[in-house]
Short mmCIF file of C-alpha atoms in Angstrom, two decimals:
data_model
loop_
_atom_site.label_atom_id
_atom_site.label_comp_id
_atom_site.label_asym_id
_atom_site.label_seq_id
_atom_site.Cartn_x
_atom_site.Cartn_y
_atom_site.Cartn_z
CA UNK T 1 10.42 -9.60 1.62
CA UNK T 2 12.54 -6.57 2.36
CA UNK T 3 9.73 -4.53 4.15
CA UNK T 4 9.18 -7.98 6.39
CA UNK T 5 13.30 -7.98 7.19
CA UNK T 6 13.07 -4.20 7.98
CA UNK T 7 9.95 -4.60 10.08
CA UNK T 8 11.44 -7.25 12.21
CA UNK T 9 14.79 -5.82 12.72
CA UNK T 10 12.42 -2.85 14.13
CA UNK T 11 10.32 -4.79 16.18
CA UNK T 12 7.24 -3.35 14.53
CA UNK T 13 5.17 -5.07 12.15
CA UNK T 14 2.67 -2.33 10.18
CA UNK T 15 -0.90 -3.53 9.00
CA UNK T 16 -1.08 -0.58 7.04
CA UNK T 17 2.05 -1.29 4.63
CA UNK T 18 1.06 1.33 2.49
CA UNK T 19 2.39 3.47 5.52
CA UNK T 20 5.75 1.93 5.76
CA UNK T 21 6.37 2.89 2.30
CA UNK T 22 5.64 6.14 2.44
CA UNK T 23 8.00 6.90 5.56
CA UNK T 24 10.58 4.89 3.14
CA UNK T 25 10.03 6.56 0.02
CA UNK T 26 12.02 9.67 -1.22
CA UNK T 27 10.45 12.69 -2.38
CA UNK T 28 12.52 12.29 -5.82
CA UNK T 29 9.72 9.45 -6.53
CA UNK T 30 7.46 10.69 -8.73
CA UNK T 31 3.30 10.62 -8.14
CA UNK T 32 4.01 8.69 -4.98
CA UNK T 33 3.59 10.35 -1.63
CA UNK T 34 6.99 11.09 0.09
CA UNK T 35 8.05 10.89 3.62
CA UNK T 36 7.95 15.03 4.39
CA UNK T 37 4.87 14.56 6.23
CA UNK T 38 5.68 11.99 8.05
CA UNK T 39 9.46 13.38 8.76
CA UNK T 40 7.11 16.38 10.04
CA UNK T 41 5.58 14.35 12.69
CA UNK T 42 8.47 11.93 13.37
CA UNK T 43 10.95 14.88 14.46
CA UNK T 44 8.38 16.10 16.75
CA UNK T 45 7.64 12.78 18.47
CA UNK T 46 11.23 11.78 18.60
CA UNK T 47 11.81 15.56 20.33
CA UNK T 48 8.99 14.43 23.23
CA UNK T 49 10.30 11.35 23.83
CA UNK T 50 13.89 12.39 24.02
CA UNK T 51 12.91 15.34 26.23
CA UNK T 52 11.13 13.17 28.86
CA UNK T 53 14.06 10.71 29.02
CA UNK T 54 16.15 13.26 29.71
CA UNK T 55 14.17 14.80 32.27
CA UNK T 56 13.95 11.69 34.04
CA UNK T 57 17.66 10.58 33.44
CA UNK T 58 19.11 13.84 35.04
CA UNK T 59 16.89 15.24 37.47
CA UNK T 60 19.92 17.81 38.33
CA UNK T 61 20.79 18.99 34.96
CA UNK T 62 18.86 22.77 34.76
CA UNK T 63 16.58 23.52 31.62
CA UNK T 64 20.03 24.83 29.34
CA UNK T 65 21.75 21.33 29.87
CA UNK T 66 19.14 19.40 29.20
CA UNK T 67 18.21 21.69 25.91
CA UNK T 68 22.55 21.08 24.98
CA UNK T 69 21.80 17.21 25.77
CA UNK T 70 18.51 17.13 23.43
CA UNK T 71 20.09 19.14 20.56
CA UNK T 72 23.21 16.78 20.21
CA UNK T 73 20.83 13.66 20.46
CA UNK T 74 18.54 14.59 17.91
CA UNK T 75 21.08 16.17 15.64
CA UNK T 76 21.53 15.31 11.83
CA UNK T 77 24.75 13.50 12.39
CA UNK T 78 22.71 11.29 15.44
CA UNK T 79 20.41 10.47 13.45
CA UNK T 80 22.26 10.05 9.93
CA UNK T 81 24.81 7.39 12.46
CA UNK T 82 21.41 5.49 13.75
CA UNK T 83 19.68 5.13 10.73
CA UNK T 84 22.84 3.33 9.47
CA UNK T 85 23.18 0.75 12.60
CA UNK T 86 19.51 -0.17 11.39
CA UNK T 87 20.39 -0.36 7.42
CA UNK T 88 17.39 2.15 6.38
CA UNK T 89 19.51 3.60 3.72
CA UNK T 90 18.92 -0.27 2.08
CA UNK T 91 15.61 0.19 2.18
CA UNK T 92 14.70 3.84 0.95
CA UNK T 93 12.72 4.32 -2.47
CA UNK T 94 14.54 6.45 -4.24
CA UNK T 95 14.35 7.89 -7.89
CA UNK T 96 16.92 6.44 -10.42
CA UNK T 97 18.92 9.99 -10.52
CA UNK T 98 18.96 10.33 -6.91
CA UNK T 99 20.30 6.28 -6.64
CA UNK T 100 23.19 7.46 -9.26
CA UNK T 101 24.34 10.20 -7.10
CA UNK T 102 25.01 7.89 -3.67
CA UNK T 103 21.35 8.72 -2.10
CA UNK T 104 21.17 5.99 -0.19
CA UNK T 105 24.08 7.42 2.09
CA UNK T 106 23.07 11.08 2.16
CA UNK T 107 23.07 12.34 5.51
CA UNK T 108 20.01 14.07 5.19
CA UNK T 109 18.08 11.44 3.79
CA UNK T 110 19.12 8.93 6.26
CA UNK T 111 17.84 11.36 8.89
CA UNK T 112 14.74 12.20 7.37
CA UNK T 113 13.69 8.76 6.37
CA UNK T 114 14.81 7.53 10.62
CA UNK T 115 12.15 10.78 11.81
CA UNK T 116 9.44 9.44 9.01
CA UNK T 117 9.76 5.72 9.97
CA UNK T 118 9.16 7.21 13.84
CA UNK T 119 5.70 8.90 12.63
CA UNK T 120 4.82 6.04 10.80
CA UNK T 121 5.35 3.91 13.85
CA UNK T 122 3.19 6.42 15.69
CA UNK T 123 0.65 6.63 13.60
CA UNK T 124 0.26 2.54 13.35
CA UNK T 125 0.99 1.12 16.97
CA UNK T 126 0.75 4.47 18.86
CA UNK T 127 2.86 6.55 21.42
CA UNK T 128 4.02 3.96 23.87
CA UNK T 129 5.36 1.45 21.25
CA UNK T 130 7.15 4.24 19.39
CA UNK T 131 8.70 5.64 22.58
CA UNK T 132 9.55 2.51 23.10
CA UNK T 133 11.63 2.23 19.71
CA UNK T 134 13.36 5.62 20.55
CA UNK T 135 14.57 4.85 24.04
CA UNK T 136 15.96 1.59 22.49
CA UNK T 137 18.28 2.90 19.58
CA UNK T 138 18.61 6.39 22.04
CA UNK T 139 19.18 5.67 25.72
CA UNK T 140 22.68 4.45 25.35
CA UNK T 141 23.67 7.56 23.36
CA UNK T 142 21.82 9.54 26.26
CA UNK T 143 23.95 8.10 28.83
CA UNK T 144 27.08 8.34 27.81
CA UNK T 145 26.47 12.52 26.91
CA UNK T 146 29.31 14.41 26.98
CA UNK T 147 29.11 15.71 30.99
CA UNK T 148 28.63 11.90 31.37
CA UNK T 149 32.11 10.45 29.72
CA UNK T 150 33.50 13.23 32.01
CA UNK T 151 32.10 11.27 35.33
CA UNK T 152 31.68 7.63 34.01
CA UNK T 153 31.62 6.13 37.72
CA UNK T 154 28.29 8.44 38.41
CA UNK T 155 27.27 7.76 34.46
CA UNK T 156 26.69 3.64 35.10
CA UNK T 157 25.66 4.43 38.29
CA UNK T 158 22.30 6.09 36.88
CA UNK T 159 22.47 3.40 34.06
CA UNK T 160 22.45 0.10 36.71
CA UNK T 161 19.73 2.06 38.50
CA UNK T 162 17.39 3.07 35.41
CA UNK T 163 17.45 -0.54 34.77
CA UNK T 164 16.84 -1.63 38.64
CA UNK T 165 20.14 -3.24 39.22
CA UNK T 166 22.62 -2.99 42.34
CA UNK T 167 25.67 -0.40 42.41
CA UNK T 168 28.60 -1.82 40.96
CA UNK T 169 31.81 -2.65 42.94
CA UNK T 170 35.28 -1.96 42.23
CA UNK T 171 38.41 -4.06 43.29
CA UNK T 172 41.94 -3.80 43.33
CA UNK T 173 43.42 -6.73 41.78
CA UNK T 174 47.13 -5.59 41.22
CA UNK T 175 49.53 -3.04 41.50
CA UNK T 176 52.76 -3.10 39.01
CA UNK T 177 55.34 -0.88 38.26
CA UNK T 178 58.01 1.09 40.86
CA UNK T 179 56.54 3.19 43.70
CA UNK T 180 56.97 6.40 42.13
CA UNK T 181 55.01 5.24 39.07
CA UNK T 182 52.43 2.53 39.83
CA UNK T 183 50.08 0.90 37.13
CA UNK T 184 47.05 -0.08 38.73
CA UNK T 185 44.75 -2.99 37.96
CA UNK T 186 40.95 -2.88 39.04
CA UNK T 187 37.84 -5.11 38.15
CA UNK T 188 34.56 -4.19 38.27
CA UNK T 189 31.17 -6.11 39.04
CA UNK T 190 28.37 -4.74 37.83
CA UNK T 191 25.01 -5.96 35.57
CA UNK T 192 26.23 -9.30 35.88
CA UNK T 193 29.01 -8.59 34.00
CA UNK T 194 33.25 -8.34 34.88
CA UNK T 195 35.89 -5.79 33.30
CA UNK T 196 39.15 -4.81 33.62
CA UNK T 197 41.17 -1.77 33.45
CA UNK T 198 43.64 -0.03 34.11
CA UNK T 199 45.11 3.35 35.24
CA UNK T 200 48.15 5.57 37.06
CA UNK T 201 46.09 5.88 40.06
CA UNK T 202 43.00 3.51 41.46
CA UNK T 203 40.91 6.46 40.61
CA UNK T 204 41.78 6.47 37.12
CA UNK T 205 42.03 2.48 36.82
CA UNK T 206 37.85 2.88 38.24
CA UNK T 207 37.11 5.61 35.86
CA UNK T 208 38.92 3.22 32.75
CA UNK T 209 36.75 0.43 34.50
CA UNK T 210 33.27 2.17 34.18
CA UNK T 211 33.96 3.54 30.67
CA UNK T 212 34.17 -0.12 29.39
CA UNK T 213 31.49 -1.35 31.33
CA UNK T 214 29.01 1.65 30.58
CA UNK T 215 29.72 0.53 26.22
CA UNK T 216 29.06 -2.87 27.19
CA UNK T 217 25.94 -2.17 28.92
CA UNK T 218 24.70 0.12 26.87
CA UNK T 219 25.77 -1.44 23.24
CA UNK T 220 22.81 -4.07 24.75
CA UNK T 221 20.15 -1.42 24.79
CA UNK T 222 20.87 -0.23 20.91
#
């Protein structure tokens, strides 16, 4: 029952369920083959299918940004952070000492056990279902990439395109506060969705605007 709850949260339903517990099973379990191997072939896919979403998501960046985006996306603590929004530390054989000493919440077995389930989902339903399981639980993270939080407006921008919708728009709907110190109130229209913000200036109050409309948007791709 557990391996049926964890294959439908992942949208991936394995015929070979001896597979699925090998990506899930810990390499303290004895006579029972780990997940190394497929950790092995997981981190490689995931690096592939990171790389080519980056290359299409910033066709500006040069090859040293793009390497900086990769490496924080695909870093332990990215991983360790996803596997926990999917509950795979729940579902990870372990051995009864490794249980005692917290193994379910280890960072590195979290992210080991995330880059095994990705070669097992390889191996089983091939390369475009698995890249589609990595741009779901990654392109949000993607967008919002440091150099990204830094320009939000131009950050959902690229996200309303990628996802073939129109430019959002941004309105002034009030102005508060004395002259020399105005609080200003903008909505935004964008993905069928309204926000507001605000900020000391209308650029700031648009900049507050996208921020919470880029999480929204993107919270729907995880």
């Amino acid at each position: 029952m557990e391996l049926e709850e964890l294959q439908s949260s992942i949208g991936v339903h394995f015929r070979n369920k001896e597979l699925l517990i090998e990506a899930l099973t810990h390499p303290s379990v004895e006579k029972c083959p780990s997940y190394e191997r497929l950790e092995f072939l997981g981190d490689a896919v995931l690096n592939l299918v990171v790389a080519s979403m980056l290359y299409s998501l910033f066709p500006g960046d040069p090859e040293g940004r793009l390497s900086h985006r990769q490496s924080a996306l695909v870093c332990k603590s990215t991983l360790a952070m996803l596997a926990r929004q999917m509950n795979l530390g729940s579902y990870i054989y372990l051995s009864n000492s490794e249980e005692a000493c917290g193994g379910r919440e280890k960072i590195s077995n979290l992210e080991n056990v995330l880059e095994a389930l990705i070669g097992a989902i390889f191996l089983e339903a091939g390369f475009e279902t698995v890249a589609c399981f990595i741009e779901k639980h990654w392109y949000g993270l993607a967008v919002q990439s440091d150099s990204i939080k830094a320009n939000p407006k131009s950050a959902l921008q690229e996200l309303l395109q990628a996802k073939g919708m129109k430019p959002p728009t941004y309105s002034i709907i009030n102005k508060l506060g004395p002259a020399h110190s105005p609080i200003f109130e903008v909505e935004i229209c964008a993905g069928g969705k309204r926000n507001r913000a605000t900020g000391t200036s209308k650029k700031a109050a648009e900049e507050n605007a996208a921020k919470q409309m880029l999480e929204d948007l993107t919270a729907e791709t995880r």
